[in-house]
mmCIF file of C-alpha atoms in Angstrom:
data_model
loop_
_atom_site.group_PDB
_atom_site.id
_atom_site.type_symbol
_atom_site.label_atom_id
_atom_site.label_comp_id
_atom_site.label_asym_id
_atom_site.label_seq_id
_atom_site.Cartn_x
_atom_site.Cartn_y
_atom_site.Cartn_z
ATOM 1 C CA GLY A 1 -13.252 -1.811 -11.407
ATOM 2 C CA ALA A 2 -10.423 0.678 -11.527
ATOM 3 C CA VAL A 3 -7.250 -0.644 -13.131
ATOM 4 C CA VAL A 4 -3.743 0.629 -12.642
ATOM 5 C CA SER A 5 -1.073 -0.650 -15.005
ATOM 6 C CA GLN A 6 2.594 -0.493 -14.046
ATOM 7 C CA HIS A 7 5.449 -1.184 -16.390
ATOM 8 C CA PRO A 8 7.918 -2.835 -16.440
ATOM 9 C CA SER A 9 7.201 -5.610 -13.959
ATOM 10 C CA ARG A 10 10.871 -6.482 -13.669
ATOM 11 C CA VAL A 11 14.025 -4.659 -14.646
ATOM 12 C CA ILE A 12 17.696 -5.357 -14.160
ATOM 13 C CA CYS A 13 20.130 -2.542 -14.713
ATOM 14 C CA LYS A 14 23.766 -1.780 -14.098
ATOM 15 C CA SER A 15 25.006 0.626 -11.453
ATOM 16 C CA GLY A 16 25.057 4.196 -12.655
ATOM 17 C CA THR A 17 22.279 3.842 -15.173
ATOM 18 C CA SER A 18 18.765 5.252 -14.905
ATOM 19 C CA VAL A 19 15.507 3.361 -14.963
ATOM 20 C CA LYS A 20 12.045 4.701 -15.727
ATOM 21 C CA ILE A 21 8.916 3.099 -14.324
ATOM 22 C CA GLU A 22 5.494 3.973 -15.700
ATOM 23 C CA CYS A 23 2.189 3.957 -13.885
ATOM 24 C CA ARG A 24 -1.038 4.358 -15.832
ATOM 25 C CA SER A 25 -4.644 4.528 -14.742
ATOM 26 C CA LEU A 26 -6.534 2.726 -17.486
ATOM 27 C CA ASP A 27 -10.178 3.517 -16.869
ATOM 28 C CA PHE A 28 -10.233 6.544 -14.606
ATOM 29 C CA GLN A 29 -8.496 9.868 -14.231
ATOM 30 C CA ALA A 30 -5.919 9.812 -11.497
ATOM 31 C CA THR A 31 -5.474 13.275 -10.096
ATOM 32 C CA THR A 32 -3.084 11.877 -7.527
ATOM 33 C CA MET A 33 -0.596 9.051 -7.724
ATOM 34 C CA PHE A 34 1.552 7.681 -4.945
ATOM 35 C CA TRP A 35 4.849 5.878 -5.225
ATOM 36 C CA TYR A 36 5.776 3.298 -2.630
ATOM 37 C CA ARG A 37 8.896 1.275 -2.074
ATOM 38 C CA GLN A 38 8.898 -2.138 -0.442
ATOM 39 C CA PHE A 39 11.938 -4.067 0.728
ATOM 40 C CA PRO A 40 11.657 -7.850 1.195
ATOM 41 C CA LYS A 41 9.402 -8.784 4.088
ATOM 42 C CA GLN A 42 8.794 -5.150 4.942
ATOM 43 C CA SER A 43 5.963 -2.709 4.673
ATOM 44 C CA LEU A 44 5.161 -0.255 1.920
ATOM 45 C CA MET A 45 7.009 2.986 2.501
ATOM 46 C CA LEU A 46 5.546 6.039 0.856
ATOM 47 C CA MET A 47 8.162 7.816 -1.228
ATOM 48 C CA ALA A 48 6.236 10.632 -2.817
ATOM 49 C CA THR A 49 2.880 11.979 -3.851
ATOM 50 C CA SER A 50 2.429 13.294 -7.359
ATOM 51 C CA ASN A 51 -0.387 15.513 -8.515
ATOM 52 C CA GLU A 52 -1.111 16.052 -12.167
ATOM 53 C CA GLY A 53 0.549 19.166 -13.491
ATOM 54 C CA SER A 54 2.502 20.035 -10.359
ATOM 55 C CA LYS A 55 5.690 19.053 -8.597
ATOM 56 C CA ALA A 56 5.742 15.907 -6.533
ATOM 57 C CA THR A 57 5.777 16.035 -2.748
ATOM 58 C CA TYR A 58 8.490 13.826 -1.325
ATOM 59 C CA GLU A 59 8.480 12.136 2.058
ATOM 60 C CA GLN A 60 11.218 12.880 4.510
ATOM 61 C CA GLY A 61 14.439 11.116 3.637
ATOM 62 C CA VAL A 62 13.609 10.518 -0.020
ATOM 63 C CA GLU A 63 16.016 12.219 -2.422
ATOM 64 C CA LYS A 64 14.011 14.096 -5.024
ATOM 65 C CA ASP A 65 16.998 14.390 -7.361
ATOM 66 C CA LYS A 66 17.470 10.645 -7.304
ATOM 67 C CA PHE A 67 13.829 9.642 -7.659
ATOM 68 C CA LEU A 68 12.386 11.877 -10.339
ATOM 69 C CA ILE A 69 8.635 11.871 -10.564
ATOM 70 C CA ASN A 70 6.613 13.270 -13.416
ATOM 71 C CA HIS A 71 2.819 13.368 -13.560
ATOM 72 C CA ALA A 72 2.221 14.976 -16.912
ATOM 73 C CA SER A 73 -1.304 13.753 -17.501
ATOM 74 C CA LEU A 74 -4.297 12.491 -15.573
ATOM 75 C CA THR A 75 -3.491 8.914 -16.558
ATOM 76 C CA LEU A 76 0.289 8.691 -16.388
ATOM 77 C CA SER A 77 2.938 9.143 -13.742
ATOM 78 C CA THR A 78 6.555 8.086 -14.101
ATOM 79 C CA LEU A 79 9.271 7.385 -11.565
ATOM 80 C CA THR A 80 12.859 7.567 -12.763
ATOM 81 C CA VAL A 81 15.560 6.126 -10.555
ATOM 82 C CA THR A 82 18.651 8.039 -11.573
ATOM 83 C CA SER A 83 22.230 6.796 -11.227
ATOM 84 C CA ALA A 84 20.970 3.570 -9.714
ATOM 85 C CA HIS A 85 22.992 1.739 -7.077
ATOM 86 C CA PRO A 86 22.573 -1.787 -5.695
ATOM 87 C CA GLU A 87 20.920 -0.373 -2.573
ATOM 88 C CA ASP A 88 18.140 0.975 -4.799
ATOM 89 C CA SER A 89 17.151 -2.601 -5.582
ATOM 90 C CA SER A 90 13.610 -2.950 -4.318
ATOM 91 C CA PHE A 91 9.973 -3.457 -5.230
ATOM 92 C CA TYR A 92 8.394 -0.184 -6.369
ATOM 93 C CA ILE A 93 4.612 0.088 -6.434
ATOM 94 C CA CYS A 94 2.468 2.921 -7.626
ATOM 95 C CA SER A 95 -1.079 3.622 -6.606
ATOM 96 C CA ALA A 96 -3.636 5.974 -8.004
ATOM 97 C CA SER A 97 -6.605 7.857 -6.730
ATOM 98 C CA SER A 98 -9.349 9.752 -8.494
ATOM 99 C CA GLY A 99 -9.026 12.363 -5.767
ATOM 100 C CA GLN A 100 -12.607 12.179 -4.650
ATOM 101 C CA GLY A 101 -11.852 12.331 -0.979
ATOM 102 C CA ASN A 102 -12.775 8.917 0.310
ATOM 103 C CA SER A 103 -11.988 6.924 -2.836
ATOM 104 C CA PRO A 104 -9.905 3.764 -2.298
ATOM 105 C CA LEU A 105 -6.421 3.471 -3.690
ATOM 106 C CA HIS A 106 -5.774 1.179 -6.607
ATOM 107 C CA PHE A 107 -2.327 -0.352 -6.892
ATOM 108 C CA GLY A 108 -0.220 -1.237 -9.873
ATOM 109 C CA ASN A 109 1.408 -4.655 -10.098
ATOM 110 C CA GLY A 110 4.733 -3.323 -8.946
ATOM 111 C CA THR A 111 8.196 -3.240 -10.477
ATOM 112 C CA ARG A 112 11.018 -5.327 -9.118
ATOM 113 C CA LEU A 113 14.224 -3.405 -9.712
ATOM 114 C CA THR A 114 17.567 -5.157 -9.429
ATOM 115 C CA VAL A 115 20.697 -3.063 -9.755
ATOM 116 C CA THR A 116 23.875 -5.050 -10.389
ATOM 117 C CA GLY B 1 3.103 12.748 11.013
ATOM 118 C CA GLU B 2 0.851 9.728 11.131
ATOM 119 C CA ASN B 3 2.254 6.498 12.504
ATOM 120 C CA VAL B 4 0.551 3.137 12.220
ATOM 121 C CA GLU B 5 1.589 0.198 14.359
ATOM 122 C CA GLN B 6 0.516 -3.347 13.589
ATOM 123 C CA HIS B 7 0.605 -6.537 15.645
ATOM 124 C CA PRO B 8 1.467 -9.336 15.495
ATOM 125 C CA SER B 9 4.172 -9.483 12.857
ATOM 126 C CA THR B 10 3.527 -13.179 12.285
ATOM 127 C CA LEU B 11 0.488 -15.286 13.027
ATOM 128 C CA SER B 12 0.014 -19.002 12.574
ATOM 129 C CA VAL B 13 -3.399 -20.623 12.918
ATOM 130 C CA GLN B 14 -5.004 -23.929 12.168
ATOM 131 C CA GLU B 15 -7.466 -24.086 9.314
ATOM 132 C CA GLY B 16 -10.920 -23.223 10.607
ATOM 133 C CA ASP B 17 -9.669 -21.097 13.476
ATOM 134 C CA SER B 18 -10.036 -17.329 13.668
ATOM 135 C CA ALA B 19 -7.267 -14.795 13.141
ATOM 136 C CA VAL B 20 -7.129 -11.294 14.569
ATOM 137 C CA ILE B 21 -4.722 -8.556 13.559
ATOM 138 C CA LYS B 22 -4.601 -5.253 15.414
ATOM 139 C CA CYS B 23 -3.456 -1.780 14.447
ATOM 140 C CA THR B 24 -3.138 1.534 16.213
ATOM 141 C CA TYR B 25 -2.779 4.940 14.672
ATOM 142 C CA SER B 26 -1.521 8.210 16.056
ATOM 143 C CA ASP B 27 -3.381 10.961 14.200
ATOM 144 C CA SER B 28 -6.909 11.451 15.483
ATOM 145 C CA ALA B 29 -7.795 13.179 12.203
ATOM 146 C CA SER B 30 -7.470 9.907 10.296
ATOM 147 C CA ASN B 31 -10.829 8.923 8.899
ATOM 148 C CA TYR B 32 -10.357 5.962 6.596
ATOM 149 C CA PHE B 33 -8.833 2.571 7.424
ATOM 150 C CA PRO B 34 -8.364 -0.031 4.700
ATOM 151 C CA TRP B 35 -6.894 -3.503 4.974
ATOM 152 C CA TYR B 36 -4.821 -5.011 2.195
ATOM 153 C CA LYS B 37 -3.783 -8.568 1.472
ATOM 154 C CA GLN B 38 -0.519 -9.068 -0.356
ATOM 155 C CA GLU B 39 0.673 -12.353 -1.771
ATOM 156 C CA LEU B 40 4.345 -12.829 -2.526
ATOM 157 C CA GLY B 41 5.537 -10.599 -5.363
ATOM 158 C CA LYS B 42 2.089 -9.235 -6.074
ATOM 159 C CA ARG B 43 0.254 -5.996 -5.558
ATOM 160 C CA PRO B 44 -1.676 -5.287 -2.358
ATOM 161 C CA GLN B 45 -5.334 -6.104 -2.766
ATOM 162 C CA LEU B 46 -7.990 -4.217 -0.823
ATOM 163 C CA ILE B 47 -10.041 -6.719 1.170
ATOM 164 C CA ILE B 48 -12.098 -4.482 3.421
ATOM 165 C CA ASP B 49 -12.161 -0.922 4.639
ATOM 166 C CA ILE B 50 -13.912 1.118 7.284
ATOM 167 C CA ARG B 51 -14.602 4.800 7.664
ATOM 168 C CA SER B 52 -14.481 6.761 10.867
ATOM 169 C CA ASN B 53 -18.244 7.124 11.166
ATOM 170 C CA VAL B 54 -18.684 3.356 11.455
ATOM 171 C CA GLY B 55 -17.671 1.054 14.305
ATOM 172 C CA GLU B 56 -17.805 -2.284 12.547
ATOM 173 C CA LYS B 57 -18.074 -3.689 9.057
ATOM 174 C CA LYS B 58 -18.392 -7.268 7.904
ATOM 175 C CA ASP B 59 -17.971 -9.010 4.580
ATOM 176 C CA GLN B 60 -18.508 -12.761 4.738
ATOM 177 C CA ARG B 61 -15.599 -14.193 6.755
ATOM 178 C CA ILE B 62 -13.856 -10.865 7.178
ATOM 179 C CA ALA B 63 -14.748 -8.120 9.618
ATOM 180 C CA VAL B 64 -13.108 -4.926 10.760
ATOM 181 C CA THR B 65 -13.757 -3.022 13.972
ATOM 182 C CA LEU B 66 -12.779 0.549 14.770
ATOM 183 C CA ASN B 67 -12.400 2.217 18.142
ATOM 184 C CA LYS B 68 -11.884 5.908 17.459
ATOM 185 C CA THR B 69 -11.441 6.811 21.104
ATOM 186 C CA ALA B 70 -8.590 4.378 21.543
ATOM 187 C CA LYS B 71 -7.367 4.941 17.977
ATOM 188 C CA HIS B 72 -7.178 1.316 17.085
ATOM 189 C CA PHE B 73 -8.779 -0.979 14.553
ATOM 190 C CA SER B 74 -8.699 -4.705 14.017
ATOM 191 C CA LEU B 75 -9.143 -7.253 11.259
ATOM 192 C CA HIS B 76 -10.976 -10.467 12.076
ATOM 193 C CA ILE B 77 -10.900 -13.477 9.784
ATOM 194 C CA THR B 78 -13.136 -16.368 10.749
ATOM 195 C CA GLU B 79 -13.048 -19.957 9.494
ATOM 196 C CA THR B 80 -9.589 -19.430 8.069
ATOM 197 C CA GLN B 81 -8.515 -21.337 4.978
ATOM 198 C CA PRO B 82 -5.030 -22.073 3.594
ATOM 199 C CA GLU B 83 -5.642 -19.561 0.801
ATOM 200 C CA ASP B 84 -5.915 -16.844 3.443
ATOM 201 C CA SER B 85 -2.166 -17.232 3.966
ATOM 202 C CA ALA B 86 -0.536 -13.953 2.932
ATOM 203 C CA VAL B 87 0.799 -10.721 4.373
ATOM 204 C CA TYR B 88 -1.875 -8.352 5.627
ATOM 205 C CA PHE B 89 -1.369 -4.612 5.932
ATOM 206 C CA CYS B 90 -3.528 -2.122 7.727
ATOM 207 C CA ALA B 91 -3.413 1.511 6.696
ATOM 208 C CA ALA B 92 -4.742 4.875 7.758
ATOM 209 C CA ARG B 93 -5.653 7.891 5.713
ATOM 210 C CA LEU B 94 -4.691 11.188 7.260
ATOM 211 C CA SER B 95 -7.545 13.498 6.430
ATOM 212 C CA TYR B 96 -10.428 14.101 4.115
ATOM 213 C CA ASN B 97 -8.422 16.232 1.700
ATOM 214 C CA THR B 98 -5.765 13.710 0.840
ATOM 215 C CA ASP B 99 -5.751 10.124 -0.310
ATOM 216 C CA LYS B 100 -2.332 9.443 1.177
ATOM 217 C CA LEU B 101 -2.176 6.150 3.043
ATOM 218 C CA ILE B 102 0.274 5.260 5.760
ATOM 219 C CA PHE B 103 0.755 1.534 6.108
ATOM 220 C CA GLY B 104 1.332 -0.643 9.129
ATOM 221 C CA THR B 105 4.313 -2.962 9.277
ATOM 222 C CA GLY B 106 2.401 -6.011 8.072
ATOM 223 C CA THR B 107 1.352 -9.370 9.496
ATOM 224 C CA ARG B 108 2.397 -12.617 7.879
ATOM 225 C CA LEU B 109 -0.517 -14.997 8.328
ATOM 226 C CA GLN B 110 -0.022 -18.716 7.859
ATOM 227 C CA VAL B 111 -2.997 -21.017 7.896
ATOM 228 C CA PHE B 112 -2.062 -24.662 8.311
ATOM 229 C CA PRO B 113 -4.362 -27.316 6.855
#
């Protein structure tokens, strides 16, 4: 089946630094990738939608200058948390779709970010 | 935009009993409704899904029903087992031209042996 690889699985960084998270579709071309954020015991909140070769579409309330998304190829999307603060600590999960209308979403393993 | 509500937030059942989780959605254009199971610290795993042209779908102990008129759908787990314990999320897809999913708030299911 479709595999989505997300890296790193865990990262600890200091306040003010930036962290890059990678999301790769390993055996299919992902025309669209979605980035979600999940706080402990809460639901997955959609942050942004990225389409290969174009700018990401951010959900209301998500700062595009803070959460930089790049989808340079059909198999790779990256999320960079810039100038991280402790309140950015969360579980970030990407998901990918082949863009064929009714295709299911495939999720990465998630990245647990801790900002100290 | 689309809003998905999910109930209950927690559910405790005895092993062997059935569990039912319900969701409602707001956008009548939604046409795809998956259910995900998430264990602690892991990715959501798709367990079953249903499309808007179908009223019910079953896969072994798991079934999903959809009422388009009322805009609600439900997950039914029969003969529950301790390994069914996890957080379950329903989701709705807005329209045919996007794969964007909006998730419900989640249900923590505990199955006691």
